[in-house]
PDB file of C-alpha atoms in Angstrom:
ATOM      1  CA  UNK J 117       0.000   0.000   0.000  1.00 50.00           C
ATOM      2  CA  UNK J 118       0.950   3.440  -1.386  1.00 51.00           C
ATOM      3  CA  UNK J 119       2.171   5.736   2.037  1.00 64.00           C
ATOM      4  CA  UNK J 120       1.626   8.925  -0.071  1.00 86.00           C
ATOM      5  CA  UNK J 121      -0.955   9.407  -2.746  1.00 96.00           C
ATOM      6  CA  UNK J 122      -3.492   6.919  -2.942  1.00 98.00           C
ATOM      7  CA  UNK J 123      -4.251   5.320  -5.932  1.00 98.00           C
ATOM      8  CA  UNK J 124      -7.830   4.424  -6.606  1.00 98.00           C
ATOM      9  CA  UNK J 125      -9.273   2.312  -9.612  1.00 98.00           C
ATOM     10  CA  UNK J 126     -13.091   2.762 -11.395  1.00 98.00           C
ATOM     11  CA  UNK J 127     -13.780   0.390 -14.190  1.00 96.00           C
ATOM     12  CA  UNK J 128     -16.781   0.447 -16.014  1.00 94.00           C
ATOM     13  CA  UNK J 129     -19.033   1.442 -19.299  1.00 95.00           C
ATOM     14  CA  UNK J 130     -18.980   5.182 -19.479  1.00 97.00           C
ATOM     15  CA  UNK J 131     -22.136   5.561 -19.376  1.00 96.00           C
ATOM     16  CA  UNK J 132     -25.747   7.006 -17.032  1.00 95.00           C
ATOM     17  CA  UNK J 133     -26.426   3.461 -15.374  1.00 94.00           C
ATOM     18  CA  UNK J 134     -22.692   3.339 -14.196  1.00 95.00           C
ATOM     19  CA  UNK J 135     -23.174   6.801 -12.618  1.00 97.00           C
ATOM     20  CA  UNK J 136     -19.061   8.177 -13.193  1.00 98.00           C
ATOM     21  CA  UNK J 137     -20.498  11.820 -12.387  1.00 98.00           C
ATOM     22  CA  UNK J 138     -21.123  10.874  -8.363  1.00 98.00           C
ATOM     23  CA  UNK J 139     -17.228  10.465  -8.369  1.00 98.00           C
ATOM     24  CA  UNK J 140     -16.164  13.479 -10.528  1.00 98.00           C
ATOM     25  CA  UNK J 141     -18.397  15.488  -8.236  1.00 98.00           C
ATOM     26  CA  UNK J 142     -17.596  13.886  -5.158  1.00 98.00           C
ATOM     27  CA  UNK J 143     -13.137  14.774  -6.045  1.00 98.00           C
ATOM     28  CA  UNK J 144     -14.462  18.403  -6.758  1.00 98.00           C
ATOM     29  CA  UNK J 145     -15.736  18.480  -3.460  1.00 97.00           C
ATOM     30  CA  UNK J 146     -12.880  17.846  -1.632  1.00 98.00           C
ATOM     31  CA  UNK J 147      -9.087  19.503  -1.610  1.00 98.00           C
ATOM     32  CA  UNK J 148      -8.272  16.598   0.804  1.00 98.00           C
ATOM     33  CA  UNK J 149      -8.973  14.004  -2.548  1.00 98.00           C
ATOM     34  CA  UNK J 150      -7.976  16.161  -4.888  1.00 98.00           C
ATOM     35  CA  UNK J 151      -4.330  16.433  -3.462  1.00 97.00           C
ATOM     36  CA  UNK J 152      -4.354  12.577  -1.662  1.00 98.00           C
ATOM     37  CA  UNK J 153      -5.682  10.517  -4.255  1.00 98.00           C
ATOM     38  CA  UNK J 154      -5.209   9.906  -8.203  1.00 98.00           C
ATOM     39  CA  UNK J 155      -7.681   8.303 -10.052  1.00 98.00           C
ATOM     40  CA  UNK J 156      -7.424   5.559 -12.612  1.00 98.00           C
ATOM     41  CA  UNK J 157     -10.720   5.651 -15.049  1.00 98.00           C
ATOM     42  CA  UNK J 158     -10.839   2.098 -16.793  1.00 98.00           C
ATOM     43  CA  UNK J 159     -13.875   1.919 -19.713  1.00 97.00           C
ATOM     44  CA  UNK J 160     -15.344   3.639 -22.762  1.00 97.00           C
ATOM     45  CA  UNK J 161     -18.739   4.373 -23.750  1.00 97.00           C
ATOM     46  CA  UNK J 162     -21.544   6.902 -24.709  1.00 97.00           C
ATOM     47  CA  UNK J 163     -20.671   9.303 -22.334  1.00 98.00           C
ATOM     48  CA  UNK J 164     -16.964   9.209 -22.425  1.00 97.00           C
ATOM     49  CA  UNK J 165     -16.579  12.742 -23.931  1.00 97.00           C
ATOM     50  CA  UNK J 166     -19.012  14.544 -21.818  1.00 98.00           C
ATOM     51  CA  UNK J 167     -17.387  12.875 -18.980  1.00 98.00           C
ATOM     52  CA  UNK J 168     -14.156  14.266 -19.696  1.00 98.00           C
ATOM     53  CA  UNK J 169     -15.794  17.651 -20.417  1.00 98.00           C
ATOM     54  CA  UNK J 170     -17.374  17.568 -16.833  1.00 98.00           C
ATOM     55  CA  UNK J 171     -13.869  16.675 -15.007  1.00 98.00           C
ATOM     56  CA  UNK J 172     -11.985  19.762 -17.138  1.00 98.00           C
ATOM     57  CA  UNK J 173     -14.870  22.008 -15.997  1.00 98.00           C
ATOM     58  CA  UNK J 174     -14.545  20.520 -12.842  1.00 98.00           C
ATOM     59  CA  UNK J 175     -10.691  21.181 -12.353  1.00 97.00           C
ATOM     60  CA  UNK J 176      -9.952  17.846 -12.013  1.00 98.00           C
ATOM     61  CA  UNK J 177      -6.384  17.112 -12.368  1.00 97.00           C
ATOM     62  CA  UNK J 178      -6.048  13.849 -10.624  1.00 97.00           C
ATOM     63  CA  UNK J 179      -7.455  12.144 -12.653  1.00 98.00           C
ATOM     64  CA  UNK J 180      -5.755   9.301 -15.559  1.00 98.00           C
ATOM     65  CA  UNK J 181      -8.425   8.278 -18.432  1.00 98.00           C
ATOM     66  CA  UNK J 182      -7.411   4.718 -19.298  1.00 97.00           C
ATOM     67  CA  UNK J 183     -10.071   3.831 -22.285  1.00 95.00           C
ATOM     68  CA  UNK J 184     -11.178   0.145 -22.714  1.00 96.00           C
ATOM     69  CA  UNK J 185      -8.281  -2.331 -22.211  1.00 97.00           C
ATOM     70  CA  UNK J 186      -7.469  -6.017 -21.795  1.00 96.00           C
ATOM     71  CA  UNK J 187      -8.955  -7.926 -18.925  1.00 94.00           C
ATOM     72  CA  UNK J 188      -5.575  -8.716 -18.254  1.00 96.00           C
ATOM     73  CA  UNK J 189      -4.629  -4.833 -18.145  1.00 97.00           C
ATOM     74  CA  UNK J 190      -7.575  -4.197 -15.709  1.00 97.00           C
ATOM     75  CA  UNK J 191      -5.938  -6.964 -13.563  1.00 96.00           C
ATOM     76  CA  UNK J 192      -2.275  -4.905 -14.342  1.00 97.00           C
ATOM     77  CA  UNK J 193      -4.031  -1.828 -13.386  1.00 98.00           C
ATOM     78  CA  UNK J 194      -5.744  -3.276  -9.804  1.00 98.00           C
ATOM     79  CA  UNK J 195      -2.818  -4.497  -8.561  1.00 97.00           C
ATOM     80  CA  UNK J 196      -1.274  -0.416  -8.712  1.00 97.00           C
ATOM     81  CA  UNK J 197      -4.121   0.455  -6.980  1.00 98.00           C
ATOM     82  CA  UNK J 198      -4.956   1.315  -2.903  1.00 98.00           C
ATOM     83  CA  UNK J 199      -8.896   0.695  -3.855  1.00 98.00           C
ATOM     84  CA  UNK J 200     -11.938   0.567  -6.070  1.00 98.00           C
ATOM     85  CA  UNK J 201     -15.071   2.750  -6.344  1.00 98.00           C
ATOM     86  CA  UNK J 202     -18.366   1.380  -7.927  1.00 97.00           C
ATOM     87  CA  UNK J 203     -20.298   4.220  -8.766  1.00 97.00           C
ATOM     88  CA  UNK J 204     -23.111   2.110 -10.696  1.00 95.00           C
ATOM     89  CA  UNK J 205     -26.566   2.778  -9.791  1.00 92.00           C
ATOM     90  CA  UNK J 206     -28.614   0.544 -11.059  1.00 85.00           C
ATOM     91  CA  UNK J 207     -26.680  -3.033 -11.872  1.00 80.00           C
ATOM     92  CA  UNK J 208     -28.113  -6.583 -10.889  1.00 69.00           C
ATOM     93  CA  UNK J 209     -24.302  -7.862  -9.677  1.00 66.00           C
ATOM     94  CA  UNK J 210     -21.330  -7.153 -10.857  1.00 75.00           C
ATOM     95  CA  UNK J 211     -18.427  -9.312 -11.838  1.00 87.00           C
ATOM     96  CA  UNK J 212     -15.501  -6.553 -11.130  1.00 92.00           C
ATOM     97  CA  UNK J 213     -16.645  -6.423  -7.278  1.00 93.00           C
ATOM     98  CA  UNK J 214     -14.946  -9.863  -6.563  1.00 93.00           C
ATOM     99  CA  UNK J 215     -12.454  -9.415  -9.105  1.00 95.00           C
ATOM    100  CA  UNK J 216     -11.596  -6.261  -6.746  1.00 96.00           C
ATOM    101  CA  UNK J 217     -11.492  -8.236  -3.856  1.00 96.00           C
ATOM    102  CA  UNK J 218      -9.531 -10.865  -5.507  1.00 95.00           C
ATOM    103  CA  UNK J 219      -6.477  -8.362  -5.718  1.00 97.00           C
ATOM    104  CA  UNK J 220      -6.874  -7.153  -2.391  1.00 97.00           C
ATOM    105  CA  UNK J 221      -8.880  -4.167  -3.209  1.00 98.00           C
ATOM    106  CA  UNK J 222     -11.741  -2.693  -0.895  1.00 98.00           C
ATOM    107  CA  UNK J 223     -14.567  -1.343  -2.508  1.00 98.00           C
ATOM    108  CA  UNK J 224     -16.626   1.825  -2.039  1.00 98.00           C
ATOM    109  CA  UNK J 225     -20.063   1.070  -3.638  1.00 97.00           C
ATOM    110  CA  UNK J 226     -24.158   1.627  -3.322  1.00 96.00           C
ATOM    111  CA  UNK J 227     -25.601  -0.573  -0.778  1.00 95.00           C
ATOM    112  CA  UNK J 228     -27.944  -1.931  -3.394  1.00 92.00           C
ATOM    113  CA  UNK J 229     -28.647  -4.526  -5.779  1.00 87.00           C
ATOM    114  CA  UNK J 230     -25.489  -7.510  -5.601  1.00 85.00           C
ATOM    115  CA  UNK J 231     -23.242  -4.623  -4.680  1.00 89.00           C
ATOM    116  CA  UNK J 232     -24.898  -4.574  -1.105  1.00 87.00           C
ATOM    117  CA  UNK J 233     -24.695  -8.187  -0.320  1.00 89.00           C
ATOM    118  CA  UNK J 234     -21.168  -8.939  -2.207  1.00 92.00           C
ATOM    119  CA  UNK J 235     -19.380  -5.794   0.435  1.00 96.00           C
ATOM    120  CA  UNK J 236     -19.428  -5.986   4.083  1.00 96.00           C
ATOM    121  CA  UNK J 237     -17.990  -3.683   6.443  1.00 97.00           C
ATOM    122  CA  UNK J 238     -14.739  -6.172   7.011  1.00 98.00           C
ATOM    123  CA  UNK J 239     -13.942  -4.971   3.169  1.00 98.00           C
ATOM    124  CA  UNK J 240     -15.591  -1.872   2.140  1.00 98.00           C
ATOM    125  CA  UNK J 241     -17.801   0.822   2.702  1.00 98.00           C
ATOM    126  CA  UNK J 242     -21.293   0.992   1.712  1.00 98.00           C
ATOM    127  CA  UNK J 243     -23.304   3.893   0.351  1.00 98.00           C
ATOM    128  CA  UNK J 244     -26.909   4.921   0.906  1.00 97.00           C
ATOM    129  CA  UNK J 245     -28.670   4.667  -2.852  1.00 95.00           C
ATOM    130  CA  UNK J 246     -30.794   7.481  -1.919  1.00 94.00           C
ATOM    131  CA  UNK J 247     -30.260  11.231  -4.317  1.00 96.00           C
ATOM    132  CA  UNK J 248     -27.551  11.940  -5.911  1.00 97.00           C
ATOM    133  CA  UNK J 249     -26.134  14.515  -4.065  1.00 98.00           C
ATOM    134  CA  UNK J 250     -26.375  12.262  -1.117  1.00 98.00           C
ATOM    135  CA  UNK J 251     -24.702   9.778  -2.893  1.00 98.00           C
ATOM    136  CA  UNK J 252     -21.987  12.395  -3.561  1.00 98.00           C
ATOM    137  CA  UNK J 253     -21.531  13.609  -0.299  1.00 98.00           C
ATOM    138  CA  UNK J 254     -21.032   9.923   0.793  1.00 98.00           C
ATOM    139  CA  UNK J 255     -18.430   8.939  -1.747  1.00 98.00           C
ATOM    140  CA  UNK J 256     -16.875  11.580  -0.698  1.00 98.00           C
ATOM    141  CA  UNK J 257     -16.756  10.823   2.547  1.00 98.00           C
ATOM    142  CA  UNK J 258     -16.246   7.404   2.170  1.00 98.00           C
ATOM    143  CA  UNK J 259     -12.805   8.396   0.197  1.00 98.00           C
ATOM    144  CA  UNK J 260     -11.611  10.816   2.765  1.00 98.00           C
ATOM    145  CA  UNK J 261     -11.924   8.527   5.529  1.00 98.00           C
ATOM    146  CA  UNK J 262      -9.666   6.165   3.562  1.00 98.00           C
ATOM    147  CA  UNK J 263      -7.173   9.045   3.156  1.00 98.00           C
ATOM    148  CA  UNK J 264      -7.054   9.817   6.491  1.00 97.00           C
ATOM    149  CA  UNK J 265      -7.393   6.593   8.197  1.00 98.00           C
ATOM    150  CA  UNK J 266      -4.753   3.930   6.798  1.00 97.00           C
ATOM    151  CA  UNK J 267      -5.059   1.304   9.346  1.00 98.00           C
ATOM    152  CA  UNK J 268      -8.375   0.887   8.511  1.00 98.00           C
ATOM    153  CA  UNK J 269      -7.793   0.826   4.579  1.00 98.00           C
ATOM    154  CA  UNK J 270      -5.221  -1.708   5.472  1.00 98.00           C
ATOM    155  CA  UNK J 271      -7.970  -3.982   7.496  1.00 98.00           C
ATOM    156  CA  UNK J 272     -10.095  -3.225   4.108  1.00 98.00           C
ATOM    157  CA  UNK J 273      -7.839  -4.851   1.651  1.00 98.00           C
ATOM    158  CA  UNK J 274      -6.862  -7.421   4.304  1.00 98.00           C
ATOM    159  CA  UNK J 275     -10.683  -7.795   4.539  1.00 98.00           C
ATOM    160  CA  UNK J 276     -11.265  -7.774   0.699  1.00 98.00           C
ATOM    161  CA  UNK J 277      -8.907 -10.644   0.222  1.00 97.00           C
ATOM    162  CA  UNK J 278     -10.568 -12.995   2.771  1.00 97.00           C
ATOM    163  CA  UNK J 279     -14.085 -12.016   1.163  1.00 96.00           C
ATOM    164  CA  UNK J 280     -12.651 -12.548  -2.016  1.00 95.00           C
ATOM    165  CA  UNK J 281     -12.664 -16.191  -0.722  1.00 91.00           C
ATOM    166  CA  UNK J 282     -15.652 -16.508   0.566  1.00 91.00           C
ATOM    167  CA  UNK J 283     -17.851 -15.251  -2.531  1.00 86.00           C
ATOM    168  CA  UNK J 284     -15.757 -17.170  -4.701  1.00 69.00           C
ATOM    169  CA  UNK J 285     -16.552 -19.779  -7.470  1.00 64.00           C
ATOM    170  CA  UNK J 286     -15.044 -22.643  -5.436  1.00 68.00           C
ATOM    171  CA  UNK J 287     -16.975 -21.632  -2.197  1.00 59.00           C
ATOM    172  CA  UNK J 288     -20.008 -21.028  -3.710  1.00 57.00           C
ATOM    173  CA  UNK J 289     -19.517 -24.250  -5.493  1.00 59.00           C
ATOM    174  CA  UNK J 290     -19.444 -26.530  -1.975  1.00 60.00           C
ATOM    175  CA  UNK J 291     -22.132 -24.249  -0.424  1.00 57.00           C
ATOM    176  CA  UNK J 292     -24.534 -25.555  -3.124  1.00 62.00           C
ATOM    177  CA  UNK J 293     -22.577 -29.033  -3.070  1.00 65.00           C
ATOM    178  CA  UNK J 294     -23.324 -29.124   0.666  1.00 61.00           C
ATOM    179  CA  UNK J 295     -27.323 -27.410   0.013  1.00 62.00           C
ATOM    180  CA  UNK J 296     -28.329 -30.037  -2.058  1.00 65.00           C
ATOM    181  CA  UNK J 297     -26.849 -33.236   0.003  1.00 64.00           C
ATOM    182  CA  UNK J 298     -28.483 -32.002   3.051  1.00 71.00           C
ATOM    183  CA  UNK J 299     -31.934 -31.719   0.562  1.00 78.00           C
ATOM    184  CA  UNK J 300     -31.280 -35.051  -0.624  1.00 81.00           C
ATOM    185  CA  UNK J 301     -30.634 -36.619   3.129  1.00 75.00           C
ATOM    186  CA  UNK J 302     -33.678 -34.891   4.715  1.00 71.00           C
TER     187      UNK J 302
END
């Protein structure tokens, strides 16, 4: 883990469902972020350019627009990073939340949807999917805490590596393994 600047990784489609604007607004918000933490922005889509109209309007300079890559290159890219954010706002589960944890990465996400069950507090923070602004405020929030507290980040990606485990194909495989016998044996 990075002692100075904190590195933080957002992958996704660039577009409204994936809600990138809560984080550019949430780093405008705050000169702690905006001098603590770069930024990696991992995905194209629709609303790429506007997106990258909104963080120049915004001041943003901490920010690193990566465009669509690899799988392997997200992977690259995770490893360089301190954490993830999950913007997305309105997503059944997503795949990149245990990939995240699978490289040690806490998450800062919506508590909603398969976001909400996939992080616990032992390896991210959850935010209220309530307005926008509030959702703002608490990214925010969520990503100064993180700058200012490192033990706890460190208890995060400690965290997000045992989760990683636990919501993982091979678990989830003898959970059901171990479901079904017991149905069978009843």
């Amino acid at each position: 883990m990075n002692q100075g600047k904190l590195k933080v990784i957002w992958c996704g489609r660039l577009d409204e469902f994936k809600a990138l604007f809560i984080l550019l607004h949430s780093i405008a918000g705050s000169d702690l972020i905006q001098q603590n933490v770069t930024f990696q922005i991992v995905g194209s889509g629709p609303l790429g350019d506007r997106l990258r109209i909104s963080a120049e309007k915004l001041k943003l300079s901490n920010i690193e627009w990566t465009g669509r890559v690899s799988h392997e290159e997200v992977f690259r890219l995770m490893g360089k990073a301190d954490f993830f954010v999950h913007t997305s706002i309105r997503e059944a589960t997503s795949s990149v939340i245990p990939e995240a944890f699978s490289m040690g990465l806490p998450v800062i996400c919506h508590d909603a949807y398969g976001m909400g069950i996939a992080v616990n507090d032992s390896c991210g923070i959850k935010i209220p999917l309530d307005t926008p602004e509030r959702s703002i405020e608490c990214f925010r929030s969520a990503i100064e805490q993180l700058v200012c507290d490192r033990v706890l980040l460190r208890n995060l990606r400690q965290g997000a590596l045992k989760r990683a485990g636990e919501i993982g194909w091979d678990n989830m495989v003898r959970t059901i393994s171990v479901d079904y016998y017991n149905i069978i044996v009843s």
